[in-house]
Tab-separated table of C-alpha atoms in Angstrom:
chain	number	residue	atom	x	y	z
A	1	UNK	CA	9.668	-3.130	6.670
A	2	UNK	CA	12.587	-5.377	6.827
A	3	UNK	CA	15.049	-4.405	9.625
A	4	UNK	CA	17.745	-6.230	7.797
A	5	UNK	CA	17.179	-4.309	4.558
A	6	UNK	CA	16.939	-1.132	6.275
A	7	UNK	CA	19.614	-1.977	8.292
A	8	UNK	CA	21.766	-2.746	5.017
A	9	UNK	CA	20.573	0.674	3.574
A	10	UNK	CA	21.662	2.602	6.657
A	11	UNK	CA	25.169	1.319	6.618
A	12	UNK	CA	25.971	1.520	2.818
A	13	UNK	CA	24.684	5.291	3.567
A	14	UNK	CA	26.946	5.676	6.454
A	15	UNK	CA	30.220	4.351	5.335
A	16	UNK	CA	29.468	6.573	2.016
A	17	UNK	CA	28.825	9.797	3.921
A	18	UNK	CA	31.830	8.970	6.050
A	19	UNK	CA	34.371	8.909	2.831
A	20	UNK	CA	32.601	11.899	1.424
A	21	UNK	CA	32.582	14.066	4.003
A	22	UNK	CA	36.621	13.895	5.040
A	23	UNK	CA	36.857	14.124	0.962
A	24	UNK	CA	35.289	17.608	1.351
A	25	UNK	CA	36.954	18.997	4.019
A	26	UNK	CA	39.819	18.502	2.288
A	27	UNK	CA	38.532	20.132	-1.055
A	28	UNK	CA	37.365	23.414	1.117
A	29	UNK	CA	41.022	23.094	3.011
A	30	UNK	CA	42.842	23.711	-0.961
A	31	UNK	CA	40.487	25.355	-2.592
A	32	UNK	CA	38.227	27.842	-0.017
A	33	UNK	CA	35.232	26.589	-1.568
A	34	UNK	CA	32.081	27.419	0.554
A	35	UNK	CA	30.252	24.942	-1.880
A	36	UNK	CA	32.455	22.312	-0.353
A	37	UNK	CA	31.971	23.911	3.183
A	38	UNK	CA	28.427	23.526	3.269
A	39	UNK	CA	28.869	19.950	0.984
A	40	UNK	CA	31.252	18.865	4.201
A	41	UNK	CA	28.622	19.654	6.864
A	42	UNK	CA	25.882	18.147	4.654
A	43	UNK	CA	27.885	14.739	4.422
A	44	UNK	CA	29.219	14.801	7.991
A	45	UNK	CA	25.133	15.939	9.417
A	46	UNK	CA	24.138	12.673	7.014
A	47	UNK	CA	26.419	10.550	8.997
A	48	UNK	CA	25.580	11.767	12.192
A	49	UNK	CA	21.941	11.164	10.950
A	50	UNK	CA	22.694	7.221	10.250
A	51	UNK	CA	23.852	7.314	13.235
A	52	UNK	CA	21.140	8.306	14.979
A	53	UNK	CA	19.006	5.564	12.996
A	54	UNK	CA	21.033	2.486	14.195
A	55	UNK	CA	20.785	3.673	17.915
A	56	UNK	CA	16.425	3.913	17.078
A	57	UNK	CA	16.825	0.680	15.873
A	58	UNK	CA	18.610	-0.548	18.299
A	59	UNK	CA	16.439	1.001	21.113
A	60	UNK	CA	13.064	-0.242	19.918
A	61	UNK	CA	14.228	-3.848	20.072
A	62	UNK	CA	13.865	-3.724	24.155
A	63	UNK	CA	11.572	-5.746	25.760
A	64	UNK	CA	8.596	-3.859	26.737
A	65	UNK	CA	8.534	-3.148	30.318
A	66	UNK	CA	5.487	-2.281	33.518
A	67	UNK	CA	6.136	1.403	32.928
A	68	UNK	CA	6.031	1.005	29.205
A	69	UNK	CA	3.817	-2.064	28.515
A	70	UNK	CA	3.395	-1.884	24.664
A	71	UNK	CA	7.105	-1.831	24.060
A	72	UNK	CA	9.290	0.626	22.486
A	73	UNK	CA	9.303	-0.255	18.950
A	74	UNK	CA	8.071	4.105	18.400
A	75	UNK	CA	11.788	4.687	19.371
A	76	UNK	CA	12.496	4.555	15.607
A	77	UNK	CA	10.279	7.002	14.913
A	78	UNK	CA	11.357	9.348	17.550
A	79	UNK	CA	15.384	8.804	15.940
A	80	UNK	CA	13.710	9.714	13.002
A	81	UNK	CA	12.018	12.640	13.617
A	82	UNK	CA	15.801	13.962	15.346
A	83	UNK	CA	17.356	13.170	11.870
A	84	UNK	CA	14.541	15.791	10.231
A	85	UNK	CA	15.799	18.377	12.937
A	86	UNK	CA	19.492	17.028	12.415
A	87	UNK	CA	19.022	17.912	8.666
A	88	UNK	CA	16.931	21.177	9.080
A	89	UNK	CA	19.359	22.893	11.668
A	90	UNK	CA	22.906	21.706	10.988
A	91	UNK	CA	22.598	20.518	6.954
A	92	UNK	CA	20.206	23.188	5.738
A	93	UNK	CA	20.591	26.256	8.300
A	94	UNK	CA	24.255	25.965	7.713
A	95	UNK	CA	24.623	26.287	4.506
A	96	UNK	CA	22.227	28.798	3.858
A	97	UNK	CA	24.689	30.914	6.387
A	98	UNK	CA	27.255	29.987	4.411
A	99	UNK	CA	26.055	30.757	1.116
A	100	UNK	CA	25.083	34.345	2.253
A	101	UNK	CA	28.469	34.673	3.562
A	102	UNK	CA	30.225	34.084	0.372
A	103	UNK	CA	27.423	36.491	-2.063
A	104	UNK	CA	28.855	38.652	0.713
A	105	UNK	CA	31.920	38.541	0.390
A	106	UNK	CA	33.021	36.715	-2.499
A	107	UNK	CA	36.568	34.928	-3.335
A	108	UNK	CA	37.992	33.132	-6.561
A	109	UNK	CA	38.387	29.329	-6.083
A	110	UNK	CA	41.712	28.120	-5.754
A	111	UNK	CA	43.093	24.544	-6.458
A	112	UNK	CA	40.156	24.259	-8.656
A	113	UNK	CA	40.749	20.880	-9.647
A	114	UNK	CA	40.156	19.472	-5.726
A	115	UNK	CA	36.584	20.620	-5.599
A	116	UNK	CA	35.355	19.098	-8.696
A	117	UNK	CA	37.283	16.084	-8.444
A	118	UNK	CA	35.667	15.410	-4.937
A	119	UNK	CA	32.238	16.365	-6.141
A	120	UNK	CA	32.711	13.549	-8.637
A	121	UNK	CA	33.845	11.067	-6.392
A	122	UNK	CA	31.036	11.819	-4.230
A	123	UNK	CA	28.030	11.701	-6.853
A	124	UNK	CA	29.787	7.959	-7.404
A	125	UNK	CA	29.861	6.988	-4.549
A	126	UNK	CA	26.298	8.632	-3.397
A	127	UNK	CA	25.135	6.706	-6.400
A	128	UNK	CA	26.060	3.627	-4.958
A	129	UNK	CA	24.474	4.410	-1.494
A	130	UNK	CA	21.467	5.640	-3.619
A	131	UNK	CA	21.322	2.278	-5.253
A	132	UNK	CA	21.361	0.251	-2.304
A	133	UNK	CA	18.161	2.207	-0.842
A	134	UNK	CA	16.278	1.658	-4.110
A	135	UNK	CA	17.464	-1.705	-4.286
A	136	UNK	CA	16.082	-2.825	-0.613
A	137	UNK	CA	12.907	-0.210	-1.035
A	138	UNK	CA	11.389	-1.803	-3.862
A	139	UNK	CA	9.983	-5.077	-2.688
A	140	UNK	CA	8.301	-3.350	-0.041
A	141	UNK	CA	7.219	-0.347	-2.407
A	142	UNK	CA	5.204	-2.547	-4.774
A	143	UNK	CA	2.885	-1.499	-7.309
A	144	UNK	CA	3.163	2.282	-5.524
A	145	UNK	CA	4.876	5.023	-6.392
A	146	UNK	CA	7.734	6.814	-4.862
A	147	UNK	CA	5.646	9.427	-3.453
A	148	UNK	CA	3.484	7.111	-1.960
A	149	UNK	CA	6.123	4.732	-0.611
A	150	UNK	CA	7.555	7.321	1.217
A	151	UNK	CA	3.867	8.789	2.988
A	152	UNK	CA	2.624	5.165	3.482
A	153	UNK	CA	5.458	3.764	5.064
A	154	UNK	CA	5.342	2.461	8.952
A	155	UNK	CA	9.153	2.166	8.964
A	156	UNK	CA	10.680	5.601	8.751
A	157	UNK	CA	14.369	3.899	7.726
A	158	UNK	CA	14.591	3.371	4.111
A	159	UNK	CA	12.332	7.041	3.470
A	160	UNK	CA	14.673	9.203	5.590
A	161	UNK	CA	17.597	7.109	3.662
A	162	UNK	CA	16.243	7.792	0.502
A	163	UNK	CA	15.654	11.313	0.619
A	164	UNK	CA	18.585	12.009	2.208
A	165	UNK	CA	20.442	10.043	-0.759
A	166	UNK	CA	18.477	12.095	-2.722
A	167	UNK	CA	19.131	15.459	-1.637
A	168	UNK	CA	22.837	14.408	-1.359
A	169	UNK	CA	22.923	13.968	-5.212
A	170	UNK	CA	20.960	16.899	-6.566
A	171	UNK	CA	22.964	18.956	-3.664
A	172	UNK	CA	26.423	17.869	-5.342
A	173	UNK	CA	24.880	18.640	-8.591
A	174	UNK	CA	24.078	22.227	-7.318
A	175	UNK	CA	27.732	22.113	-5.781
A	176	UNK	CA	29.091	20.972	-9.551
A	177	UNK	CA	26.893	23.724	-10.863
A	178	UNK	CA	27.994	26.774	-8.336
A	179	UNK	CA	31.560	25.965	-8.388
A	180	UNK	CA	31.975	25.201	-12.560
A	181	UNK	CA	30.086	28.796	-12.802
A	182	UNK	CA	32.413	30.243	-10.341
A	183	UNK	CA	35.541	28.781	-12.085
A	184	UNK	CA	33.692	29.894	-15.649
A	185	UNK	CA	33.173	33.415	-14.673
A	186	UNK	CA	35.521	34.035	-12.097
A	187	UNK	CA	33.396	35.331	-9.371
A	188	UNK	CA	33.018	33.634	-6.540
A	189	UNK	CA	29.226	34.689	-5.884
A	190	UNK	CA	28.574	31.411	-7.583
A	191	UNK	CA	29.993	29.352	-5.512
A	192	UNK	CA	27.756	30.968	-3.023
A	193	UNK	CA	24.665	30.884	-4.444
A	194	UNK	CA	25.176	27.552	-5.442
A	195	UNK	CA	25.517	27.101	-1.791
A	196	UNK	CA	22.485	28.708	-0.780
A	197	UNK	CA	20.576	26.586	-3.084
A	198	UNK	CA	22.189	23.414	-1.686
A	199	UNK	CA	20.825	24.764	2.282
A	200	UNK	CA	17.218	25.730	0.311
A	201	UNK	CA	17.208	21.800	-0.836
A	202	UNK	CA	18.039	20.242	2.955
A	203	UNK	CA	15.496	22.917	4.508
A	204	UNK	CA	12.721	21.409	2.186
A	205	UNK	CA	14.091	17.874	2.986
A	206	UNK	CA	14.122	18.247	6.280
A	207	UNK	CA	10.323	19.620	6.499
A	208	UNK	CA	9.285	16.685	4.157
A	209	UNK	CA	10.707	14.237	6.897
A	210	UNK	CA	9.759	16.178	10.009
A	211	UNK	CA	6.198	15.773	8.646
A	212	UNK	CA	6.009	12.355	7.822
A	213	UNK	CA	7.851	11.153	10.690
A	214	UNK	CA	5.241	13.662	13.586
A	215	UNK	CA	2.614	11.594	11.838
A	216	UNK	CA	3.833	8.065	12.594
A	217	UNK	CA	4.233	9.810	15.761
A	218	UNK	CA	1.303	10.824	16.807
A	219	UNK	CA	0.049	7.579	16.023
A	220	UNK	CA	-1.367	6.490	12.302
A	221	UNK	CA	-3.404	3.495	11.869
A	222	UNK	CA	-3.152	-0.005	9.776
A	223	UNK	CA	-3.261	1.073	5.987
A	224	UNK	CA	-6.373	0.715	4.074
A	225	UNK	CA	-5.524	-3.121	2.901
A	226	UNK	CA	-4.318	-4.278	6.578
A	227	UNK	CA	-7.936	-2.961	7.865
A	228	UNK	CA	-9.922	-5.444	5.536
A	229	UNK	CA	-8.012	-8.284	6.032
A	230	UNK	CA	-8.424	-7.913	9.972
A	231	UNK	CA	-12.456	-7.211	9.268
A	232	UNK	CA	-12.304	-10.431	7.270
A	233	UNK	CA	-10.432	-12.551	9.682
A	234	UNK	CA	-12.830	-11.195	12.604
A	235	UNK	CA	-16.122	-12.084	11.193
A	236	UNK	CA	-16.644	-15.952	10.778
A	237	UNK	CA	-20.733	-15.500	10.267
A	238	UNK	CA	-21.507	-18.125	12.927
A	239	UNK	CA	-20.670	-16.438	16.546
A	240	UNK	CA	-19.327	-12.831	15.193
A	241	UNK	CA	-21.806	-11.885	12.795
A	242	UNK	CA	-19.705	-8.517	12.021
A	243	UNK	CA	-17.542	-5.581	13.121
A	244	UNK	CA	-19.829	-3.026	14.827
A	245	UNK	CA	-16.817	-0.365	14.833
A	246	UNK	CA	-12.552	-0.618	14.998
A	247	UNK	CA	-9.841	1.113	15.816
A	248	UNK	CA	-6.380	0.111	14.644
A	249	UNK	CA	-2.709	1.883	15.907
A	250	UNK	CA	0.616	1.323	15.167
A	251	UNK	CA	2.721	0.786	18.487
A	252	UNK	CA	6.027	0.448	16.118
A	253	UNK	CA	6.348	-0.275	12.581
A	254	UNK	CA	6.206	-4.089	12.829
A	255	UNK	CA	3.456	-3.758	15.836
A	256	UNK	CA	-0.219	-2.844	15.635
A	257	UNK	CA	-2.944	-2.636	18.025
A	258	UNK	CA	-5.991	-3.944	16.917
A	259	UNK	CA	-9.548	-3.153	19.076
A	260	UNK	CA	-12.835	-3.407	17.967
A	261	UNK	CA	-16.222	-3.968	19.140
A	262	UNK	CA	-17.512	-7.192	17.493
A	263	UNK	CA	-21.382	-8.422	17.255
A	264	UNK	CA	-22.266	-11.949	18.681
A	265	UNK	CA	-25.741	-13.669	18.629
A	266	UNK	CA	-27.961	-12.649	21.779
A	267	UNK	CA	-28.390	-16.406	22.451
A	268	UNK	CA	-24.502	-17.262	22.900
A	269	UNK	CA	-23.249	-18.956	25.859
A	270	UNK	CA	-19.888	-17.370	27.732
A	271	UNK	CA	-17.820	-20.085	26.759
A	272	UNK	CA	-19.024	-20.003	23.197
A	273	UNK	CA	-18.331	-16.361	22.971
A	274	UNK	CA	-14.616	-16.561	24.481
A	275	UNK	CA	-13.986	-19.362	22.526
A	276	UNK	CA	-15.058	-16.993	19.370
A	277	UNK	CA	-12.919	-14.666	20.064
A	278	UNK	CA	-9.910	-16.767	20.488
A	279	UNK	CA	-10.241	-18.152	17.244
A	280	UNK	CA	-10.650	-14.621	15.989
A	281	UNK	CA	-7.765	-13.150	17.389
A	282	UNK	CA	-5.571	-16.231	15.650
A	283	UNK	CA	-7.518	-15.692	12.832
A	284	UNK	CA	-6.560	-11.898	13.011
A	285	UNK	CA	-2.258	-12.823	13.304
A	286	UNK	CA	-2.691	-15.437	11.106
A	287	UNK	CA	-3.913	-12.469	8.379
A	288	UNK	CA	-2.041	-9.690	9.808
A	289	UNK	CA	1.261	-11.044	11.534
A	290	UNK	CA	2.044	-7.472	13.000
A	291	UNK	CA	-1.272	-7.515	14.637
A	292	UNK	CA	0.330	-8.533	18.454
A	293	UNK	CA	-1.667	-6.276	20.807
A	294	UNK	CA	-5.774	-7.074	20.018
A	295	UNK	CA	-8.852	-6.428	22.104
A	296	UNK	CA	-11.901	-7.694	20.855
A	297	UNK	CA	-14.861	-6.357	23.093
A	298	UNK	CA	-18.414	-8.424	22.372
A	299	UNK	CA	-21.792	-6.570	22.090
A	300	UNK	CA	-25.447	-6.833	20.730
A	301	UNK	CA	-25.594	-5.060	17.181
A	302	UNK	CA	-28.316	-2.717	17.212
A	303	UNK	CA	-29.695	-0.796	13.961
A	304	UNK	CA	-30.927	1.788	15.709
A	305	UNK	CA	-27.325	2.659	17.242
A	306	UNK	CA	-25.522	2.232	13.552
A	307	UNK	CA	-28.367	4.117	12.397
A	308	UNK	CA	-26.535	7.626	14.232
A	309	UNK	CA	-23.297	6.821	12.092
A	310	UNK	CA	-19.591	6.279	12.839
A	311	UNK	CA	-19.948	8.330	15.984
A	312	UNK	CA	-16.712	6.520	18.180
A	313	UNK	CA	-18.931	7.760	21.336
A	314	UNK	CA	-22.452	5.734	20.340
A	315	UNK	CA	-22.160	2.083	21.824
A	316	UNK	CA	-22.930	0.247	20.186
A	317	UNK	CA	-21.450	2.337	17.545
A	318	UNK	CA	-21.722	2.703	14.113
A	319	UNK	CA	-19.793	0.919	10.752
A	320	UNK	CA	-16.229	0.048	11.276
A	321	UNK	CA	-13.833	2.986	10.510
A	322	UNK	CA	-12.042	2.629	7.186
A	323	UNK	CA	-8.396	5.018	7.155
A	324	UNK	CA	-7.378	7.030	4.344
A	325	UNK	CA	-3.718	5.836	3.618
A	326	UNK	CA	-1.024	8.415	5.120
């Protein structure tokens, strides 16, 4: 991912959240509007969220250290995975509360036209935010779909931006929707359940994220493509004949770990073999930039050890472990 494009995405998210949300509060202040109650928290939880993004970023950029050797570039994915509870607890929980509150005890809408007018300032200016993530996601989205660009990506940025952006929009909708019907009708219940369905929305959000981000967490490896351009650079048929097994770890989202147990010829001289593997790991960055941590160990192949499989505890093990893309 680029930082400066997810950098750019954070901040146009920020500043928009920031202008919404005091717009809100000051709907809810004329009118009583638990929609815009809920909307307020929403906006202001967002910006607390972006927040919380630009400190991650900021935090993975130390240098890495004796106690923490491989650096802390998974600092943006623990930021991240605070957003999801950010989101879940304070967004979704909230207005969900909220919501019940007002089915329960239900009030007309005053001021009516301060509601709606915010709502529509904020779906413009979301839009714009919106934009923005779009605009910096799609060179690094390619040929994939949305879907897919949100559970392949090693950056967690321009995802939690983007779904956030895009719960923001269909929750103002839903806030457009409960309040018109309230205004329309005259009871207030709408408002409220309009509300509840804005705190369903974030809840859902907020599990999508948590999920995504506990993955990158716990560690996923170098997508499918990444994997056969490393196997590639490895092998140069002369000293390493092939890749008897690999393992492959993301240490940030611009860092990867790369070890593997490569096959050299039983007649090969020390200094030809560590000259090998010199050239392979260059050959390896050279391919795969992010690749920065990489252990190469050297070993006989032997069919009869492939023969028992992938098995990561036969050594010399088995064929080289190919991941099914996040």
């Amino acid at each position: 991912m680029s930082a400066s494009g997810g950098t750019k995405a954070i901040v146009a998210a920020l500043a928009a959240n920031l202008a919404i949300a005091a717009s809100k509060f000051v709907a809810f202040a004329f009118s009583g509007s638990s929609s815009m109650l809920a909307e307020g928290v929403h906006s202001l939880a967002d910006s607390g969220n972006q927040a919380l993004l630009l400190v991650g970023g900021k935090k993975a950029q130390r240098e890495a250290t004796p106690q923490h050797p491989f650096g802390y570039g998974r600092e943006r994915y623990i930021y991240a995975f605070l957003v999801s509870i950010v989101l879940f607890s304070v967004g979704g929980m909230f207005a969900i509360y909220e919501g019940y509150e007002k089915i329960k005890h239900p009030h007309e809408i005053e001021h009516w036209y301060w509601p709606v007018g915010v709502l529509v300032f904020a779906i413009i200016a979301e839009s714009f935010s919106f934009r923005t993530a779009i605009k910096e996601s799609n060179p690094l989205r390619g040929d994939h779909s949305w879907t897919e660009f949100v559970r392949r990506a090693k950056a967690p940025e321009l995802p939690v931006v983007l779904l956030e952006d895009l719960g923001a929009l269909v929750g103002l909708i839903l806030a457009l929707g409960g309040v018109g019907l309230a205004l329309l009708t005259g009871d207030g219940v709408w408002d409220g359940i309009g509300t509840v369905c804005i705190g369903v929305l974030l809840v859902l959000i907020a599990l999508v994220l948590a999920a995504e981000t506990k993955s990158l967490l716990l560690g996923e490896s170098a997508g499918t493509d990444e994997v056969h351009k490393i196997e590639t650079a490895i092998v140069d048929g002369d000293t390493v004949t092939r890749v008897i097994h690999m393992r492959t770890l993301h240490l940030g989202p611009e860092e990867l770990l790369v070890a593997a147990k490569i096959a050299v010829r039983h007649d090969d001289t020390a200094t030809e073999i560590a000259t090998a593997i010199d050239a392979a790991e260059a050959r390896i960055r050279q391919a795969v930039p992010i690749a920065r941590v990489i252990y190469l160990e050297p070993d006989i192949y032997s069919e009869t050890e492939a023969a028992k499989g992938p098995d990561p505890s036969a050594t010399p093990g088995g064929p080289a472990q190919h991941p099914t893309d996040h």
